[in-house]
Tab-separated table of C-alpha atoms in Angstrom:
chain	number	residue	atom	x	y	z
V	1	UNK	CA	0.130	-5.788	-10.338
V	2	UNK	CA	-0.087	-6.241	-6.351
V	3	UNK	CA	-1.657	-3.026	-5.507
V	4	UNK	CA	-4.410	-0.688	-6.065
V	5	UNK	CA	-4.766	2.595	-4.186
V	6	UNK	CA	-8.212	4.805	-4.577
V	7	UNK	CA	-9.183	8.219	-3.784
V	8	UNK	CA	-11.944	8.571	-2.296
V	9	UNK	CA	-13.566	11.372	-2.723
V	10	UNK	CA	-15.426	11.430	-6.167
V	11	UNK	CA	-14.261	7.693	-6.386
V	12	UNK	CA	-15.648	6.148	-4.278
V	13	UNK	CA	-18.038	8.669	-2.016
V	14	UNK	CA	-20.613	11.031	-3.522
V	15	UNK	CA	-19.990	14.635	-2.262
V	16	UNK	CA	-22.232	16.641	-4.411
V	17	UNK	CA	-24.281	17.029	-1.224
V	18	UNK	CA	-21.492	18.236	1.036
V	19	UNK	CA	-20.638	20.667	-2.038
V	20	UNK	CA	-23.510	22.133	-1.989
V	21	UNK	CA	-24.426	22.280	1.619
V	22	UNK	CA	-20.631	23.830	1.457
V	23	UNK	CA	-21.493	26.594	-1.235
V	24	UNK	CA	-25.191	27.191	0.575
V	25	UNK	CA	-23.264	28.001	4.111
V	26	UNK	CA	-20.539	30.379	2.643
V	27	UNK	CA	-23.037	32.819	0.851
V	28	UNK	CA	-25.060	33.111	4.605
V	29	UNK	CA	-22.290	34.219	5.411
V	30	UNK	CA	-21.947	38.585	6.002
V	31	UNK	CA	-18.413	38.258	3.632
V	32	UNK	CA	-20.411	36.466	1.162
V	33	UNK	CA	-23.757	38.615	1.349
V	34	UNK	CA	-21.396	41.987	1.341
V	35	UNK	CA	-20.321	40.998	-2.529
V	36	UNK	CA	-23.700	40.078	-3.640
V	37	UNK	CA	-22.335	36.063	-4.411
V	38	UNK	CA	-24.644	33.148	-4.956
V	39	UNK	CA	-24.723	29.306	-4.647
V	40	UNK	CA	-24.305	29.550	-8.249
V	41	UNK	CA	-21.144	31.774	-7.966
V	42	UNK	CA	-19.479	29.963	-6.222
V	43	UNK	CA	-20.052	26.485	-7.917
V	44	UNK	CA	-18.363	28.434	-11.282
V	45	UNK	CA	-15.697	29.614	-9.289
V	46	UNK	CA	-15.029	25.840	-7.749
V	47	UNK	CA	-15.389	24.204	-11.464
V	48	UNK	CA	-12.746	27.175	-12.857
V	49	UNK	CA	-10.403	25.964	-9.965
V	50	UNK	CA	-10.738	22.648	-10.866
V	51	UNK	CA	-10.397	23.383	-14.940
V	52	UNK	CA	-7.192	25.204	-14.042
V	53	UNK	CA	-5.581	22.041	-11.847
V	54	UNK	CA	-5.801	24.837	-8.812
V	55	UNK	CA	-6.777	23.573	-5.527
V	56	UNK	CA	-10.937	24.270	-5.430
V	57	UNK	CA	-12.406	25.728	-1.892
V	58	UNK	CA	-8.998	27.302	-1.060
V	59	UNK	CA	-8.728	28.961	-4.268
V	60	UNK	CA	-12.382	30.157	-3.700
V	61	UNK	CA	-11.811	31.543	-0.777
V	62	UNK	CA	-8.806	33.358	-1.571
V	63	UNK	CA	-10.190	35.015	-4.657
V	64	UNK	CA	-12.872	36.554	-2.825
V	65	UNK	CA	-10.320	37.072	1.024
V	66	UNK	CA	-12.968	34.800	2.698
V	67	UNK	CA	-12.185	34.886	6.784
V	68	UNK	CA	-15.347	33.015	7.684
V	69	UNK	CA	-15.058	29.723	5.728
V	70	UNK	CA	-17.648	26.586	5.530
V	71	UNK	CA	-16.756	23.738	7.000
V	72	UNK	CA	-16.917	20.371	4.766
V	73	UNK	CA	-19.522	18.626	6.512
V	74	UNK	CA	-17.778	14.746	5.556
V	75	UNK	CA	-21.363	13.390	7.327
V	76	UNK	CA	-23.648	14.434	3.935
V	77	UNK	CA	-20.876	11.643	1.952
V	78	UNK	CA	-22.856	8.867	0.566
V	79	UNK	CA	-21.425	5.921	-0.575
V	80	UNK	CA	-21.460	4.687	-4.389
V	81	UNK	CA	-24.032	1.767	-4.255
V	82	UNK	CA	-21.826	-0.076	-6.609
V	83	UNK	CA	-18.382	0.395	-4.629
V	84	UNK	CA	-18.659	-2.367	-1.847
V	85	UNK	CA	-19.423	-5.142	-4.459
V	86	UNK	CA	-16.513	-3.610	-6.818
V	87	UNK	CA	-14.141	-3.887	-3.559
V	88	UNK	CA	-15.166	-7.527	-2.376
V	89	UNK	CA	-14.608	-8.698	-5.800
V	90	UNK	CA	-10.877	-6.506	-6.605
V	91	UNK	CA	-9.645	-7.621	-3.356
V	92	UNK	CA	-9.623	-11.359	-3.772
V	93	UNK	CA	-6.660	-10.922	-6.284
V	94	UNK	CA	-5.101	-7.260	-4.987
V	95	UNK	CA	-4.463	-5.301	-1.884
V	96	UNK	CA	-6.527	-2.527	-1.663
V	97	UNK	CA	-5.456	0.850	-0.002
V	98	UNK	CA	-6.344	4.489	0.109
V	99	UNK	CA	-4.165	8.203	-0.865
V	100	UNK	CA	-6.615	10.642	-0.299
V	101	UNK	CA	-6.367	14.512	0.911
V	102	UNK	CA	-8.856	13.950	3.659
V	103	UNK	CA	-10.003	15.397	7.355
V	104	UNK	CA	-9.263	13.446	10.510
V	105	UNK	CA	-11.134	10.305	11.014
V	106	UNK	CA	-10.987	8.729	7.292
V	107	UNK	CA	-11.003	5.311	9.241
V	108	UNK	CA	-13.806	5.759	11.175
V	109	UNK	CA	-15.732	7.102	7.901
V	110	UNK	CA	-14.819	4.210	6.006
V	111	UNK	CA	-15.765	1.727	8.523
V	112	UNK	CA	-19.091	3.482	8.866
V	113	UNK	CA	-19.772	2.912	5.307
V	114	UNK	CA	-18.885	-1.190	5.610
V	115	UNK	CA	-15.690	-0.829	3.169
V	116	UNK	CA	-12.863	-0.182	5.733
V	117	UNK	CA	-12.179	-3.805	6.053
V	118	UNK	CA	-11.001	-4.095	2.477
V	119	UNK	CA	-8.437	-1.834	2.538
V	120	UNK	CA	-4.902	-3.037	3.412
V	121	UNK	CA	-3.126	0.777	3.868
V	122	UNK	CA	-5.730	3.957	4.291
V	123	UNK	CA	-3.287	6.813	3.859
V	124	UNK	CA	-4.834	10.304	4.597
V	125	UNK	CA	-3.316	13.563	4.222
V	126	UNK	CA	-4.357	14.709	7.437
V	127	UNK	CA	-2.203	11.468	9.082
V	128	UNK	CA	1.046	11.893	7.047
V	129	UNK	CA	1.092	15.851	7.106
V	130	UNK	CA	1.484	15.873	3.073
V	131	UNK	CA	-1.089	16.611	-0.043
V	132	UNK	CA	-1.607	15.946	-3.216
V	133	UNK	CA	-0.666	16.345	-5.662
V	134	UNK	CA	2.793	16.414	-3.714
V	135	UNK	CA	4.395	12.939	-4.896
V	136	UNK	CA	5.505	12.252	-1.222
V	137	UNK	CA	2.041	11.066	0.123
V	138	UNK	CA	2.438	8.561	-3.274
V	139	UNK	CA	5.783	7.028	-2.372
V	140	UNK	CA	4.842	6.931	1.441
V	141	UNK	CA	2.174	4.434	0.361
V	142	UNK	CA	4.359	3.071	-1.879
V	143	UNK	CA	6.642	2.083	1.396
V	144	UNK	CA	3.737	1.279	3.318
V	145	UNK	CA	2.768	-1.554	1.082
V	146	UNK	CA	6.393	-1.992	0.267
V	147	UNK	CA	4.991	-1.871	-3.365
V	148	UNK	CA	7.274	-0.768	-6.524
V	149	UNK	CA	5.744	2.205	-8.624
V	150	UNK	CA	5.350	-0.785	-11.679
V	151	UNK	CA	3.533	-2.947	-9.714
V	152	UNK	CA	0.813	-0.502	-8.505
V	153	UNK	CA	-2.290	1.310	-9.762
V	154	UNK	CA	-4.006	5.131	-8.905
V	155	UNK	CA	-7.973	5.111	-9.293
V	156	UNK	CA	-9.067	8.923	-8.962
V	157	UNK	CA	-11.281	11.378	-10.303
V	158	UNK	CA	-8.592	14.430	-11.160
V	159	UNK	CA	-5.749	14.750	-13.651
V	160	UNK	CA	-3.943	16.901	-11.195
V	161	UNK	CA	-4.091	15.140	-7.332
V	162	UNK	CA	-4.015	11.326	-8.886
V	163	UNK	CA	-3.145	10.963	-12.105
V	164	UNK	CA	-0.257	13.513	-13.144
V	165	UNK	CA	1.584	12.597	-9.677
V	166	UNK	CA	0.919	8.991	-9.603
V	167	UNK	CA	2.308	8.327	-13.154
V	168	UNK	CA	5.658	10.641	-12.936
V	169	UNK	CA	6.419	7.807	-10.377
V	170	UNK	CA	5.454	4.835	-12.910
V	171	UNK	CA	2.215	4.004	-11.299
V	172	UNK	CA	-0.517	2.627	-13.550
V	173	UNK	CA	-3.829	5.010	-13.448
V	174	UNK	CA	-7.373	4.648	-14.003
V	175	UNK	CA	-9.228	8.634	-14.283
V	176	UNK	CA	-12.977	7.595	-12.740
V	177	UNK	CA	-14.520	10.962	-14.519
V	178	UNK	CA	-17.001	11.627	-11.546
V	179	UNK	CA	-17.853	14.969	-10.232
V	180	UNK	CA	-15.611	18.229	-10.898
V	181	UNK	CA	-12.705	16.403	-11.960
V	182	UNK	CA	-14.728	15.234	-15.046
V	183	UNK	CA	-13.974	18.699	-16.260
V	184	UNK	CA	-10.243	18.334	-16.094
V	185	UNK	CA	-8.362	17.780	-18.965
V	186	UNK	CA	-4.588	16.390	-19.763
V	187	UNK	CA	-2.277	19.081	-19.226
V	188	UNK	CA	0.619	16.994	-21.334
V	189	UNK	CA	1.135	13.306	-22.303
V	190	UNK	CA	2.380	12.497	-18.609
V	191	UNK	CA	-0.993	13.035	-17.502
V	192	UNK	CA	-2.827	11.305	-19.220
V	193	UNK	CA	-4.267	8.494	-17.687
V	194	UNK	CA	-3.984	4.806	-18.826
V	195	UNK	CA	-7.555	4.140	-18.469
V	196	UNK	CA	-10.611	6.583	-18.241
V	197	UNK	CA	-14.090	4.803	-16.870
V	198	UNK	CA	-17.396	6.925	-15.805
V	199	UNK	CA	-18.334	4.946	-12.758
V	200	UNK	CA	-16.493	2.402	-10.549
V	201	UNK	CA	-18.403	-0.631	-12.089
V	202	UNK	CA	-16.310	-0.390	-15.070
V	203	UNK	CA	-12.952	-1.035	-13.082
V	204	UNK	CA	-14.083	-4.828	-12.802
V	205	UNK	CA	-13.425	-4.785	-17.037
V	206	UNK	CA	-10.094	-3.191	-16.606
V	207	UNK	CA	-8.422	-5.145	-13.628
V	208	UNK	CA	-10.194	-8.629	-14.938
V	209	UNK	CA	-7.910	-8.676	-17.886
C-alpha cells in the first residue's frame, strides 16, 4: 500500500454542530414555519436520506420545495482530538491525501486545523467539478498520486460516497462509523467495506499490520 485517501467530513471533522446550526436556520425560515417542521423533522428526514444512500440536505430540501436554503456554516467543524496524532504517525510510512465533496477553501480549513501539511493530494469536489459517489473524483486522485486502485486505501464514514465507489475500482476501504453514515448499511457484497472502526484511533491497528 502507498496511499491512503480520507474524507473528511465525519472522518476526520466533527459536524454535528454545523448540522444542527443547519437544521435550527432552515425551520426560521417562513417555508419552514408555513409546514409546521421542527429541528427534529428535519434531522429524521436527513438520517432517512442517509439510510436510503440518497444525498442528505438536497434530498431535504427537495422533499419539502425549499427555495430559501441554510447555508453549511464549515466554521462550527471541530477537529477530532485524536486525528493529528493518527496523521503524524500514518504518514511516516504512507502518503496521505483527501476525496471529499466539500465547499471552496478545503485548504485553507485544513491548514487552520494544523493537519494540511500531512496531506500529499487534497482533492475537493468543489476544485475538480465532480461528486461522490461519481467514481471520477476517485480515479482523478488516483492520477494525482499516480497510485494504482491495489495499492490504495478509502477511510470514510458512508457506504455510498466512499466505500461502494472506492472498491468497484479495487481500492482497499476502511468504514469509520461516525455520524449519519453509522446508519448506513451494505447495499450488496461490493459495498461492504474491508474494515469497519468507530473512531480514527483504531486505524493505527489496521494500517500497523
Amino acid at each position: 500500500m502507498k496511499t491512503i485517501f480520507f474524507d473528511v467530513g465525519y472522518t476526520l471533522v466533527n459536524e454535528d454542530a454545523v448540522w444542527e446550526k443547519r437544521c435550527q436556520e432552515q425551520v426560521e425560515t417562513e417555508e419552514a414555519k408555513a409546514l409546521g417542521l421542527s429541528v427534529v423533522d428535519l434531522f429524521h428526514e436527513i438520517r432517512k436520506a442517509t439510510i436510503a444512500w440518497l444525498p442528505q440536505y438536497r434530498t431535504v430540501v427537495k422533499k419539502f420545495n425549499f427555495k430559501e436554503v441554510a447555508p453549511y456554516r464549515s466554521e462550527l467543524e471541530t477537529l477530532y482530538e485524536e486525528v493529528p496524532e493518527v496523521l503524524k504517525v500514518l504518514s511516516k510510512n504512507y502518503k496521505l491525501g483527501v476525496i471529499a465533496n466539500q465547499l471552496d477553501g478545503l485548504k485553507e480549513r485544513l491548514e487552520n486545523f494544523g493537519i494540511l501539511q500531512y496531506f500529499s493530494y487534497v482533492i475537493s469536489s468543489w476544485d475538480v467539478k465532480v461528486m461522490k459517489p461519481d467514481v471520477q473524483i476517485f480515479e482523478y486522485a488516483l492520477k494525482t498520486a499516480e497510485c494504482k486502485p491495489e495499492e490504495a486505501f478509502m477511510v470514510g464514514d458512508r457506504l455510498d460516497n466512499d466505500i461502494a465507489p472506492a472498491k468497484s475500482l479495487g481500492m482497499k476501504t476502511v468504514w469509520i462509523k461516525q455520524g449519519f453514515g453509522a446508519l448506513q448499511i451494505p447495499m450488496s457484497a461490493e459495498s461492504k467495506p474491508d474494515y469497519t472502526v468507530n473512531n480514527f484511533s483504531e486505524l493505527l491497528k489496521i494500517f500497523a499490520e
